[in-house]
Amino acid sequence: MTRRTLPAAVTLALVGALAGCSGDPEPSAAPPSASAPAPATAAPATTGPDDRRGCHAFSALNNKADPIPNRDAGALAAEAADPDIKQAGINLINAANHLDSEKSIETNLALDRAQIAVATACAAKFGEGPW
């Protein structure tokens, strides 16, 4: 009689263990293949390695009226992934080019406006400078 009871008890214990009767009220996790996919509307990261370079080069300008360092800082800012920093960098390049070809009050004001746009875009992205 014990021969029949022992295998039945072992079988019941094995079935109970395999069925997850551990007393844990949480359901078991779903298999990895059944996990929910990432949402399709997730935006890509907009901060790239070049975003801060243009801001840093702009904040390091010694002579704010010299077209050459402004053009260089604008070129670095124009490589940014952030659209505001990129556009401000392009505008800074254009203003520096105009100042290089014609020195007038208008071209100086255009350079000042372009510098303010770069500073504003960098501050919006990275906080107050220096960056």
Tab-separated table of N, CA, C and O in Angstrom:
chain	number	residue	atom	x	y	z
A	1	MET	N	0.804	-1.174	0.000
A	1	MET	CA	0.000	0.000	0.000
A	1	MET	C	0.860	1.255	0.000
A	1	MET	O	0.498	2.229	-0.639
A	2	THR	N	1.990	1.249	0.683
A	2	THR	CA	2.853	2.414	0.678
A	2	THR	C	3.508	2.596	-0.683
A	2	THR	O	3.903	3.699	-1.013
A	3	ARG	N	3.600	1.517	-1.424
A	3	ARG	CA	4.176	1.657	-2.752
A	3	ARG	C	3.294	2.521	-3.643
A	3	ARG	O	3.787	3.295	-4.431
A	4	ARG	N	2.008	2.405	-3.522
A	4	ARG	CA	1.092	3.203	-4.320
A	4	ARG	C	0.967	4.619	-3.790
A	4	ARG	O	0.805	5.553	-4.554
A	5	THR	N	1.022	4.851	-2.512
A	5	THR	CA	0.847	6.168	-1.906
A	5	THR	C	2.067	7.052	-2.141
A	5	THR	O	1.924	8.235	-2.395
A	6	LEU	N	3.234	6.491	-2.054
A	6	LEU	CA	4.449	7.277	-2.222
A	6	LEU	C	4.557	7.853	-3.636
A	6	LEU	O	4.774	9.057	-3.776
A	7	PRO	N	4.380	7.067	-4.686
A	7	PRO	CA	4.439	7.676	-6.023
A	7	PRO	C	3.320	8.686	-6.243
A	7	PRO	O	3.528	9.691	-6.916
A	8	ALA	N	2.164	8.475	-5.692
A	8	ALA	CA	1.063	9.425	-5.850
A	8	ALA	C	1.394	10.730	-5.142
A	8	ALA	O	1.135	11.816	-5.665
A	9	ALA	N	2.006	10.677	-3.970
A	9	ALA	CA	2.368	11.878	-3.229
A	9	ALA	C	3.472	12.644	-3.952
A	9	ALA	O	3.447	13.869	-4.040
A	10	VAL	N	4.439	11.907	-4.493
A	10	VAL	CA	5.526	12.546	-5.236
A	10	VAL	C	4.967	13.185	-6.505
A	10	VAL	O	5.340	14.307	-6.876
A	11	THR	N	4.065	12.501	-7.157
A	11	THR	CA	3.468	13.036	-8.377
A	11	THR	C	2.674	14.299	-8.081
A	11	THR	O	2.768	15.290	-8.814
A	12	LEU	N	1.896	14.302	-7.005
A	12	LEU	CA	1.133	15.482	-6.635
A	12	LEU	C	2.058	16.651	-6.280
A	12	LEU	O	1.798	17.798	-6.660
A	13	ALA	N	3.142	16.365	-5.581
A	13	ALA	CA	4.086	17.423	-5.226
A	13	ALA	C	4.749	17.983	-6.480
A	13	ALA	O	4.940	19.203	-6.614
A	14	LEU	N	5.097	17.105	-7.397
A	14	LEU	CA	5.724	17.546	-8.637
A	14	LEU	C	4.751	18.367	-9.482
A	14	LEU	O	5.115	19.418	-10.019
A	15	VAL	N	3.510	17.938	-9.594
A	15	VAL	CA	2.493	18.675	-10.356
A	15	VAL	C	2.231	20.025	-9.709
A	15	VAL	O	2.113	21.041	-10.387
A	16	GLY	N	2.183	20.059	-8.391
A	16	GLY	CA	1.961	21.322	-7.687
A	16	GLY	C	3.111	22.296	-7.903
A	16	GLY	O	2.909	23.496	-8.092
A	17	ALA	N	4.322	21.786	-7.889
A	17	ALA	CA	5.481	22.645	-8.105
A	17	ALA	C	5.521	23.148	-9.546
A	17	ALA	O	5.842	24.308	-9.808
A	18	LEU	N	5.215	22.292	-10.490
A	18	LEU	CA	5.240	22.693	-11.886
A	18	LEU	C	4.083	23.629	-12.240
A	18	LEU	O	4.196	24.452	-13.144
A	19	ALA	N	2.990	23.546	-11.547
A	19	ALA	CA	1.832	24.380	-11.831
A	19	ALA	C	1.976	25.763	-11.225
A	19	ALA	O	1.142	26.627	-11.434
A	20	GLY	N	3.010	26.001	-10.463
A	20	GLY	CA	3.215	27.320	-9.885
A	20	GLY	C	2.404	27.543	-8.634
A	20	GLY	O	1.997	28.667	-8.369
A	21	CYS	N	2.159	26.529	-7.893
A	21	CYS	CA	1.384	26.655	-6.665
A	21	CYS	C	2.309	27.029	-5.517
A	21	CYS	O	2.366	26.359	-4.511
A	22	SER	N	3.038	28.085	-5.674
A	22	SER	CA	3.974	28.473	-4.632
A	22	SER	C	3.337	29.390	-3.608
A	22	SER	O	3.969	29.781	-2.655
A	23	GLY	N	2.096	29.793	-3.827
A	23	GLY	CA	1.430	30.683	-2.897
A	23	GLY	C	1.694	32.145	-3.225
A	23	GLY	O	1.244	33.028	-2.539
A	24	ASP	N	2.434	32.437	-4.290
A	24	ASP	CA	2.737	33.802	-4.702
A	24	ASP	C	1.529	34.351	-5.456
A	24	ASP	O	1.155	33.822	-6.482
A	25	PRO	N	0.895	35.446	-4.987
A	25	PRO	CA	-0.308	35.947	-5.636
A	25	PRO	C	-0.027	36.665	-6.960
A	25	PRO	O	-0.922	36.879	-7.741
A	26	GLU	N	1.228	37.069	-7.242
A	26	GLU	CA	1.525	37.780	-8.475
A	26	GLU	C	1.574	36.807	-9.645
A	26	GLU	O	2.108	35.714	-9.529
A	27	PRO	N	1.024	37.185	-10.765
A	27	PRO	CA	1.102	36.308	-11.931
A	27	PRO	C	2.530	36.276	-12.467
A	27	PRO	O	3.311	37.195	-12.275
A	28	SER	N	2.821	35.202	-13.141
A	28	SER	CA	4.162	35.086	-13.693
A	28	SER	C	4.325	36.067	-14.852
A	28	SER	O	3.371	36.465	-15.487
A	29	ALA	N	5.556	36.449	-15.089
A	29	ALA	CA	5.836	37.425	-16.150
A	29	ALA	C	5.593	36.802	-17.510
A	29	ALA	O	5.776	35.613	-17.711
A	30	ALA	N	5.202	37.636	-18.468
A	30	ALA	CA	4.970	37.167	-19.823
A	30	ALA	C	6.313	36.858	-20.469
A	30	ALA	O	7.325	37.465	-20.135
A	31	PRO	N	6.348	35.961	-21.407
A	31	PRO	CA	7.606	35.659	-22.079
A	31	PRO	C	8.105	36.895	-22.827
A	31	PRO	O	7.321	37.749	-23.225
A	32	PRO	N	9.421	37.006	-23.019
A	32	PRO	CA	9.967	38.195	-23.663
A	32	PRO	C	9.415	38.447	-25.056
A	32	PRO	O	9.316	39.571	-25.483
A	33	SER	N	9.041	37.406	-25.777
A	33	SER	CA	8.529	37.604	-27.123
A	33	SER	C	7.138	38.222	-27.115
A	33	SER	O	6.710	38.782	-28.109
A	34	ALA	N	6.439	38.167	-25.978
A	34	ALA	CA	5.093	38.707	-25.911
A	34	ALA	C	5.069	40.113	-25.324
A	34	ALA	O	4.018	40.639	-25.035
A	35	SER	N	6.226	40.735	-25.125
A	35	SER	CA	6.240	42.074	-24.548
A	35	SER	C	5.684	43.073	-25.549
A	35	SER	O	5.746	42.878	-26.753
A	36	ALA	N	5.151	44.155	-25.029
A	36	ALA	CA	4.538	45.176	-25.875
A	36	ALA	C	5.613	45.919	-26.657
A	36	ALA	O	6.665	46.243	-26.119
A	37	PRO	N	5.361	46.207	-27.926
A	37	PRO	CA	6.354	46.941	-28.708
A	37	PRO	C	6.417	48.401	-28.271
A	37	PRO	O	5.494	48.916	-27.658
A	38	ALA	N	7.525	49.058	-28.591
A	38	ALA	CA	7.688	50.465	-28.253
A	38	ALA	C	6.684	51.277	-29.050
A	38	ALA	O	6.351	50.926	-30.178
A	39	PRO	N	6.193	52.384	-28.480
A	39	PRO	CA	5.227	53.183	-29.214
A	39	PRO	C	5.855	53.764	-30.483
A	39	PRO	O	7.022	54.130	-30.502
A	40	ALA	N	5.056	53.847	-31.522
A	40	ALA	CA	5.563	54.329	-32.810
A	40	ALA	C	5.800	55.826	-32.813
A	40	ALA	O	6.465	56.344	-33.683
A	41	THR	N	5.255	56.540	-31.840
A	41	THR	CA	5.377	57.996	-31.824
A	41	THR	C	6.558	58.476	-30.988
A	41	THR	O	6.677	59.664	-30.749
A	42	ALA	N	7.416	57.568	-30.552
A	42	ALA	CA	8.564	57.977	-29.746
A	42	ALA	C	9.497	58.829	-30.595
A	42	ALA	O	9.873	58.453	-31.696
A	43	ALA	N	9.836	60.002	-30.071
A	43	ALA	CA	10.692	60.930	-30.812
A	43	ALA	C	12.152	60.533	-30.643
A	43	ALA	O	12.561	60.088	-29.572
A	44	PRO	N	12.942	60.680	-31.685
A	44	PRO	CA	14.366	60.380	-31.557
A	44	PRO	C	15.051	61.428	-30.700
A	44	PRO	O	14.570	62.552	-30.552
A	45	ALA	N	16.162	61.062	-30.137
A	45	ALA	CA	16.913	62.000	-29.316
A	45	ALA	C	17.412	63.145	-30.184
A	45	ALA	O	17.892	62.937	-31.284
A	46	THR	N	17.282	64.358	-29.661
A	46	THR	CA	17.683	65.510	-30.464
A	46	THR	C	18.993	66.105	-30.005
A	46	THR	O	19.431	67.098	-30.548
A	47	THR	N	19.580	65.551	-29.019
A	47	THR	CA	20.857	66.081	-28.576
A	47	THR	C	21.954	65.169	-29.073
A	47	THR	O	22.049	64.031	-28.689
A	48	GLY	N	22.762	65.694	-29.957
A	48	GLY	CA	23.871	64.945	-30.502
A	48	GLY	C	25.177	65.465	-29.938
A	48	GLY	O	25.207	66.437	-29.193
A	49	PRO	N	26.268	64.836	-30.313
A	49	PRO	CA	27.557	65.273	-29.799
A	49	PRO	C	27.942	66.665	-30.285
A	49	PRO	O	28.756	67.334	-29.673
A	50	ASP	N	27.358	67.126	-31.405
A	50	ASP	CA	27.725	68.427	-31.952
A	50	ASP	C	26.878	69.568	-31.403
A	50	ASP	O	27.170	70.722	-31.689
A	51	ASP	N	25.821	69.286	-30.664
A	51	ASP	CA	24.945	70.344	-30.174
A	51	ASP	C	25.674	71.330	-29.272
A	51	ASP	O	25.505	72.530	-29.393
A	52	ARG	N	26.460	70.844	-28.372
A	52	ARG	CA	27.120	71.709	-27.403
A	52	ARG	C	28.390	72.364	-27.978
A	52	ARG	O	28.816	73.399	-27.492
A	53	ARG	N	28.968	71.791	-29.008
A	53	ARG	CA	30.220	72.327	-29.561
A	53	ARG	C	30.053	73.747	-30.072
A	53	ARG	O	30.899	74.612	-29.826
A	54	GLY	N	28.985	74.018	-30.826
A	54	GLY	CA	28.746	75.355	-31.343
A	54	GLY	C	28.480	76.352	-30.234
A	54	GLY	O	28.949	77.496	-30.281
A	55	CYS	N	27.756	75.914	-29.220
A	55	CYS	CA	27.471	76.797	-28.074
A	55	CYS	C	28.757	77.110	-27.319
A	55	CYS	O	28.987	78.252	-26.911
A	56	HIS	N	29.591	76.106	-27.152
A	56	HIS	CA	30.858	76.314	-26.452
A	56	HIS	C	31.769	77.248	-27.251
A	56	HIS	O	32.381	78.157	-26.688
A	57	ALA	N	31.855	77.036	-28.550
A	57	ALA	CA	32.695	77.897	-29.388
A	57	ALA	C	32.179	79.327	-29.372
A	57	ALA	O	32.959	80.287	-29.328
A	58	PHE	N	30.864	79.491	-29.365
A	58	PHE	CA	30.294	80.842	-29.324
A	58	PHE	C	30.610	81.528	-28.001
A	58	PHE	O	30.990	82.699	-27.965
A	59	SER	N	30.477	80.805	-26.897
A	59	SER	CA	30.733	81.427	-25.591
A	59	SER	C	32.214	81.727	-25.384
A	59	SER	O	32.567	82.550	-24.558
A	60	ALA	N	33.075	81.072	-26.157
A	60	ALA	CA	34.518	81.286	-26.020
A	60	ALA	C	35.036	82.400	-26.929
A	60	ALA	O	36.234	82.661	-26.938
A	61	LEU	N	34.157	83.070	-27.678
A	61	LEU	CA	34.595	84.158	-28.554
A	61	LEU	C	35.231	85.272	-27.722
A	61	LEU	O	34.640	85.764	-26.774
A	62	ASN	N	36.436	85.674	-28.112
A	62	ASN	CA	37.100	86.786	-27.421
A	62	ASN	C	36.680	88.123	-28.009
A	62	ASN	O	36.404	89.063	-27.289
A	63	ASN	N	36.653	88.200	-29.311
A	63	ASN	CA	36.280	89.435	-29.987
A	63	ASN	C	34.950	89.184	-30.694
A	63	ASN	O	34.910	88.586	-31.757
A	64	LYS	N	33.881	89.653	-30.108
A	64	LYS	CA	32.543	89.378	-30.643
A	64	LYS	C	32.287	90.058	-31.986
A	64	LYS	O	31.355	89.723	-32.667
A	65	ALA	N	33.117	91.029	-32.371
A	65	ALA	CA	32.895	91.742	-33.626
A	65	ALA	C	33.735	91.188	-34.771
A	65	ALA	O	33.569	91.618	-35.907
A	66	ASP	N	34.618	90.251	-34.515
A	66	ASP	CA	35.477	89.692	-35.568
A	66	ASP	C	34.689	88.637	-36.344
A	66	ASP	O	34.157	87.689	-35.761
A	67	PRO	N	34.588	88.777	-37.673
A	67	PRO	CA	33.778	87.841	-38.447
A	67	PRO	C	34.318	86.412	-38.481
A	67	PRO	O	33.529	85.461	-38.521
A	68	ILE	N	35.626	86.239	-38.435
A	68	ILE	CA	36.195	84.900	-38.596
A	68	ILE	C	35.822	83.970	-37.431
A	68	ILE	O	35.293	82.878	-37.665
A	69	PRO	N	36.053	84.352	-36.172
A	69	PRO	CA	35.621	83.434	-35.100
A	69	PRO	C	34.105	83.274	-35.025
A	69	PRO	O	33.612	82.212	-34.644
A	70	ASN	N	33.362	84.300	-35.411
A	70	ASN	CA	31.903	84.168	-35.445
A	70	ASN	C	31.486	83.156	-36.503
A	70	ASN	O	30.585	82.349	-36.273
A	71	ARG	N	32.139	83.195	-37.648
A	71	ARG	CA	31.840	82.242	-38.715
A	71	ARG	C	32.193	80.826	-38.269
A	71	ARG	O	31.452	79.877	-38.521
A	72	ASP	N	33.321	80.666	-37.586
A	72	ASP	CA	33.725	79.340	-37.097
A	72	ASP	C	32.739	78.800	-36.061
A	72	ASP	O	32.361	77.627	-36.099
A	73	ALA	N	32.334	79.667	-35.121
A	73	ALA	CA	31.359	79.239	-34.108
A	73	ALA	C	30.017	78.927	-34.762
A	73	ALA	O	29.341	77.960	-34.384
A	74	GLY	N	29.631	79.722	-35.750
A	74	GLY	CA	28.387	79.460	-36.472
A	74	GLY	C	28.431	78.146	-37.229
A	74	GLY	O	27.436	77.428	-37.297
A	75	ALA	N	29.607	77.820	-37.789
A	75	ALA	CA	29.739	76.552	-38.506
A	75	ALA	C	29.571	75.361	-37.565
A	75	ALA	O	28.940	74.360	-37.919
A	76	LEU	N	30.121	75.469	-36.377
A	76	LEU	CA	29.943	74.382	-35.397
A	76	LEU	C	28.488	74.297	-34.938
A	76	LEU	O	27.942	73.201	-34.768
A	77	ALA	N	27.861	75.444	-34.726
A	77	ALA	CA	26.456	75.442	-34.312
A	77	ALA	C	25.561	74.910	-35.427
A	77	ALA	O	24.547	74.262	-35.160
A	78	ALA	N	25.930	75.158	-36.678
A	78	ALA	CA	25.126	74.680	-37.806
A	78	ALA	C	25.166	73.161	-37.946
A	78	ALA	O	24.326	72.582	-38.632
A	79	GLU	N	26.105	72.499	-37.300
A	79	GLU	CA	26.179	71.033	-37.320
A	79	GLU	C	25.303	70.384	-36.253
A	79	GLU	O	25.204	69.165	-36.185
A	80	ALA	N	24.672	71.191	-35.419
A	80	ALA	CA	23.876	70.665	-34.302
A	80	ALA	C	22.637	69.933	-34.799
A	80	ALA	O	22.088	70.245	-35.858
A	81	ALA	N	22.206	68.960	-34.027
A	81	ALA	CA	20.974	68.238	-34.333
A	81	ALA	C	19.750	69.053	-33.927
A	81	ALA	O	18.683	68.904	-34.511
A	82	ASP	N	19.909	69.919	-32.939
A	82	ASP	CA	18.812	70.764	-32.490
A	82	ASP	C	18.505	71.794	-33.582
A	82	ASP	O	19.398	72.538	-34.004
A	83	PRO	N	17.257	71.867	-34.052
A	83	PRO	CA	16.954	72.760	-35.169
A	83	PRO	C	17.138	74.244	-34.848
A	83	PRO	O	17.522	75.021	-35.727
A	84	ASP	N	16.880	74.648	-33.610
A	84	ASP	CA	17.042	76.060	-33.255
A	84	ASP	C	18.514	76.465	-33.237
A	84	ASP	O	18.872	77.534	-33.725
A	85	ILE	N	19.356	75.610	-32.662
A	85	ILE	CA	20.786	75.901	-32.634
A	85	ILE	C	21.343	75.875	-34.050
A	85	ILE	O	22.143	76.727	-34.437
A	86	LYS	N	20.890	74.922	-34.840
A	86	LYS	CA	21.354	74.805	-36.224
A	86	LYS	C	21.012	76.060	-37.028
A	86	LYS	O	21.872	76.629	-37.711
A	87	GLN	N	19.763	76.515	-36.940
A	87	GLN	CA	19.345	77.701	-37.698
A	87	GLN	C	20.068	78.946	-37.198
A	87	GLN	O	20.478	79.793	-38.002
A	88	ALA	N	20.250	79.066	-35.903
A	88	ALA	CA	20.980	80.211	-35.354
A	88	ALA	C	22.428	80.201	-35.836
A	88	ALA	O	23.004	81.258	-36.123
A	89	GLY	N	23.025	79.025	-35.948
A	89	GLY	CA	24.384	78.917	-36.461
A	89	GLY	C	24.475	79.340	-37.914
A	89	GLY	O	25.419	80.043	-38.321
A	90	ILE	N	23.500	78.937	-38.719
A	90	ILE	CA	23.473	79.342	-40.128
A	90	ILE	C	23.329	80.853	-40.243
A	90	ILE	O	24.009	81.505	-41.045
A	91	ASN	N	22.456	81.426	-39.426
A	91	ASN	CA	22.277	82.877	-39.437
A	91	ASN	C	23.547	83.600	-38.998
A	91	ASN	O	23.862	84.669	-39.518
A	92	LEU	N	24.276	83.021	-38.043
A	92	LEU	CA	25.526	83.630	-37.597
A	92	LEU	C	26.575	83.583	-38.710
A	92	LEU	O	27.314	84.562	-38.905
A	93	ILE	N	26.636	82.502	-39.449
A	93	ILE	CA	27.562	82.415	-40.583
A	93	ILE	C	27.235	83.505	-41.607
A	93	ILE	O	28.129	84.217	-42.093
A	94	ASN	N	25.959	83.626	-41.949
A	94	ASN	CA	25.545	84.625	-42.939
A	94	ASN	C	25.858	86.042	-42.471
A	94	ASN	O	26.343	86.865	-43.252
A	95	ALA	N	25.591	86.331	-41.209
A	95	ALA	CA	25.865	87.675	-40.682
A	95	ALA	C	27.363	87.954	-40.672
A	95	ALA	O	27.794	89.069	-40.997
A	96	ALA	N	28.161	86.958	-40.318
A	96	ALA	CA	29.620	87.144	-40.316
A	96	ALA	C	30.134	87.353	-41.734
A	96	ALA	O	31.029	88.174	-41.956
A	97	ASN	N	29.565	86.635	-42.700
A	97	ASN	CA	29.971	86.820	-44.097
A	97	ASN	C	29.628	88.220	-44.591
A	97	ASN	O	30.416	88.856	-45.289
A	98	HIS	N	28.445	88.718	-44.238
A	98	HIS	CA	28.056	90.070	-44.639
A	98	HIS	C	28.943	91.115	-43.984
A	98	HIS	O	29.321	92.108	-44.617
A	99	LEU	N	29.292	90.904	-42.722
A	99	LEU	CA	30.148	91.856	-42.022
A	99	LEU	C	31.550	91.854	-42.619
A	99	LEU	O	32.201	92.896	-42.690
A	100	ASP	N	31.985	90.681	-43.055
A	100	ASP	CA	33.320	90.576	-43.654
A	100	ASP	C	33.390	91.336	-44.981
A	100	ASP	O	34.420	91.924	-45.314
A	101	SER	N	32.287	91.351	-45.726
A	101	SER	CA	32.297	92.020	-47.023
A	101	SER	C	31.914	93.498	-46.932
A	101	SER	O	32.330	94.294	-47.770
A	102	GLU	N	31.135	93.863	-45.944
A	102	GLU	CA	30.680	95.256	-45.819
A	102	GLU	C	30.544	95.603	-44.342
A	102	GLU	O	29.751	95.006	-43.627
A	103	LYS	N	31.288	96.575	-43.914
A	103	LYS	CA	31.191	97.007	-42.520
A	103	LYS	C	30.270	98.224	-42.470
A	103	LYS	O	30.582	99.279	-42.984
A	104	SER	N	29.125	98.011	-41.875
A	104	SER	CA	28.162	99.098	-41.712
A	104	SER	C	27.380	98.863	-40.426
A	104	SER	O	27.515	97.817	-39.773
A	105	ILE	N	26.566	99.825	-40.081
A	105	ILE	CA	25.744	99.686	-38.875
A	105	ILE	C	24.782	98.505	-39.038
A	105	ILE	O	24.583	97.721	-38.105
A	106	GLU	N	24.222	98.351	-40.225
A	106	GLU	CA	23.262	97.267	-40.467
A	106	GLU	C	23.918	95.893	-40.331
A	106	GLU	O	23.331	94.971	-39.755
A	107	THR	N	25.123	95.753	-40.879
A	107	THR	CA	25.785	94.448	-40.779
A	107	THR	C	26.232	94.163	-39.352
A	107	THR	O	26.191	93.012	-38.906
A	108	ASN	N	26.627	95.204	-38.614
A	108	ASN	CA	26.956	95.015	-37.195
A	108	ASN	C	25.725	94.613	-36.399
A	108	ASN	O	25.791	93.735	-35.525
A	109	LEU	N	24.587	95.241	-36.684
A	109	LEU	CA	23.341	94.875	-36.004
A	109	LEU	C	22.908	93.455	-36.366
A	109	LEU	O	22.421	92.713	-35.500
A	110	ALA	N	23.095	93.077	-37.609
A	110	ALA	CA	22.746	91.711	-38.021
A	110	ALA	C	23.604	90.689	-37.289
A	110	ALA	O	23.115	89.635	-36.874
A	111	LEU	N	24.891	91.016	-37.122
A	111	LEU	CA	25.767	90.120	-36.370
A	111	LEU	C	25.329	90.037	-34.911
A	111	LEU	O	25.283	88.951	-34.330
A	112	ASP	N	24.988	91.178	-34.323
A	112	ASP	CA	24.513	91.183	-32.934
A	112	ASP	C	23.244	90.343	-32.780
A	112	ASP	O	23.113	89.554	-31.830
A	113	ARG	N	22.303	90.498	-33.710
A	113	ARG	CA	21.054	89.713	-33.652
A	113	ARG	C	21.337	88.218	-33.798
A	113	ARG	O	20.732	87.394	-33.112
A	114	ALA	N	22.249	87.876	-34.683
A	114	ALA	CA	22.594	86.465	-34.877
A	114	ALA	C	23.268	85.895	-33.635
A	114	ALA	O	23.013	84.745	-33.244
A	115	GLN	N	24.113	86.684	-32.979
A	115	GLN	CA	24.754	86.231	-31.738
A	115	GLN	C	23.721	86.035	-30.637
A	115	GLN	O	23.784	85.043	-29.891
A	116	ILE	N	22.774	86.933	-30.556
A	116	ILE	CA	21.704	86.795	-29.551
A	116	ILE	C	20.877	85.543	-29.833
A	116	ILE	O	20.495	84.816	-28.908
A	117	ALA	N	20.626	85.258	-31.102
A	117	ALA	CA	19.852	84.064	-31.459
A	117	ALA	C	20.591	82.785	-31.068
A	117	ALA	O	19.985	81.832	-30.564
A	118	VAL	N	21.906	82.760	-31.277
A	118	VAL	CA	22.692	81.587	-30.877
A	118	VAL	C	22.654	81.442	-29.353
A	118	VAL	O	22.427	80.348	-28.825
A	119	ALA	N	22.862	82.545	-28.647
A	119	ALA	CA	22.850	82.494	-27.181
A	119	ALA	C	21.482	82.059	-26.658
A	119	ALA	O	21.390	81.258	-25.718
A	120	THR	N	20.422	82.533	-27.273
A	120	THR	CA	19.066	82.162	-26.848
A	120	THR	C	18.798	80.683	-27.103
A	120	THR	O	18.243	79.979	-26.249
A	121	ALA	N	19.190	80.193	-28.280
A	121	ALA	CA	18.974	78.778	-28.609
A	121	ALA	C	19.786	77.871	-27.698
A	121	ALA	O	19.294	76.833	-27.228
A	122	CYS	N	21.017	78.261	-27.417
A	122	CYS	CA	21.859	77.444	-26.529
A	122	CYS	C	21.320	77.458	-25.098
A	122	CYS	O	21.309	76.426	-24.423
A	123	ALA	N	20.862	78.620	-24.646
A	123	ALA	CA	20.304	78.713	-23.290
A	123	ALA	C	19.013	77.913	-23.174
A	123	ALA	O	18.747	77.302	-22.136
A	124	ALA	N	18.212	77.896	-24.234
A	124	ALA	CA	16.975	77.107	-24.202
A	124	ALA	C	17.272	75.622	-24.126
A	124	ALA	O	16.537	74.863	-23.495
A	125	LYS	N	18.360	75.202	-24.745
A	125	LYS	CA	18.698	73.774	-24.776
A	125	LYS	C	19.497	73.328	-23.551
A	125	LYS	O	19.254	72.263	-22.998
A	126	PHE	N	20.469	74.151	-23.133
A	126	PHE	CA	21.417	73.726	-22.104
A	126	PHE	C	21.386	74.573	-20.833
A	126	PHE	O	22.197	74.353	-19.947
A	127	GLY	N	20.530	75.554	-20.755
A	127	GLY	CA	20.508	76.433	-19.589
A	127	GLY	C	21.484	77.581	-19.790
A	127	GLY	O	22.112	77.716	-20.832
A	128	GLU	N	21.584	78.408	-18.790
A	128	GLU	CA	22.454	79.570	-18.890
A	128	GLU	C	23.909	79.133	-19.057
A	128	GLU	O	24.346	78.167	-18.462
A	129	GLY	N	24.649	79.869	-19.876
A	129	GLY	CA	26.041	79.546	-20.194
A	129	GLY	C	26.976	79.909	-19.072
A	129	GLY	O	26.545	80.348	-18.030
A	130	PRO	N	28.229	79.724	-19.254
A	130	PRO	CA	28.881	79.263	-20.483
A	130	PRO	C	28.660	77.767	-20.689
A	130	PRO	O	28.534	77.024	-19.741
A	131	TRP	N	28.625	77.384	-21.923
A	131	TRP	CA	28.324	75.996	-22.267
A	131	TRP	C	29.571	75.218	-22.532
A	131	TRP	O	29.638	74.140	-22.850
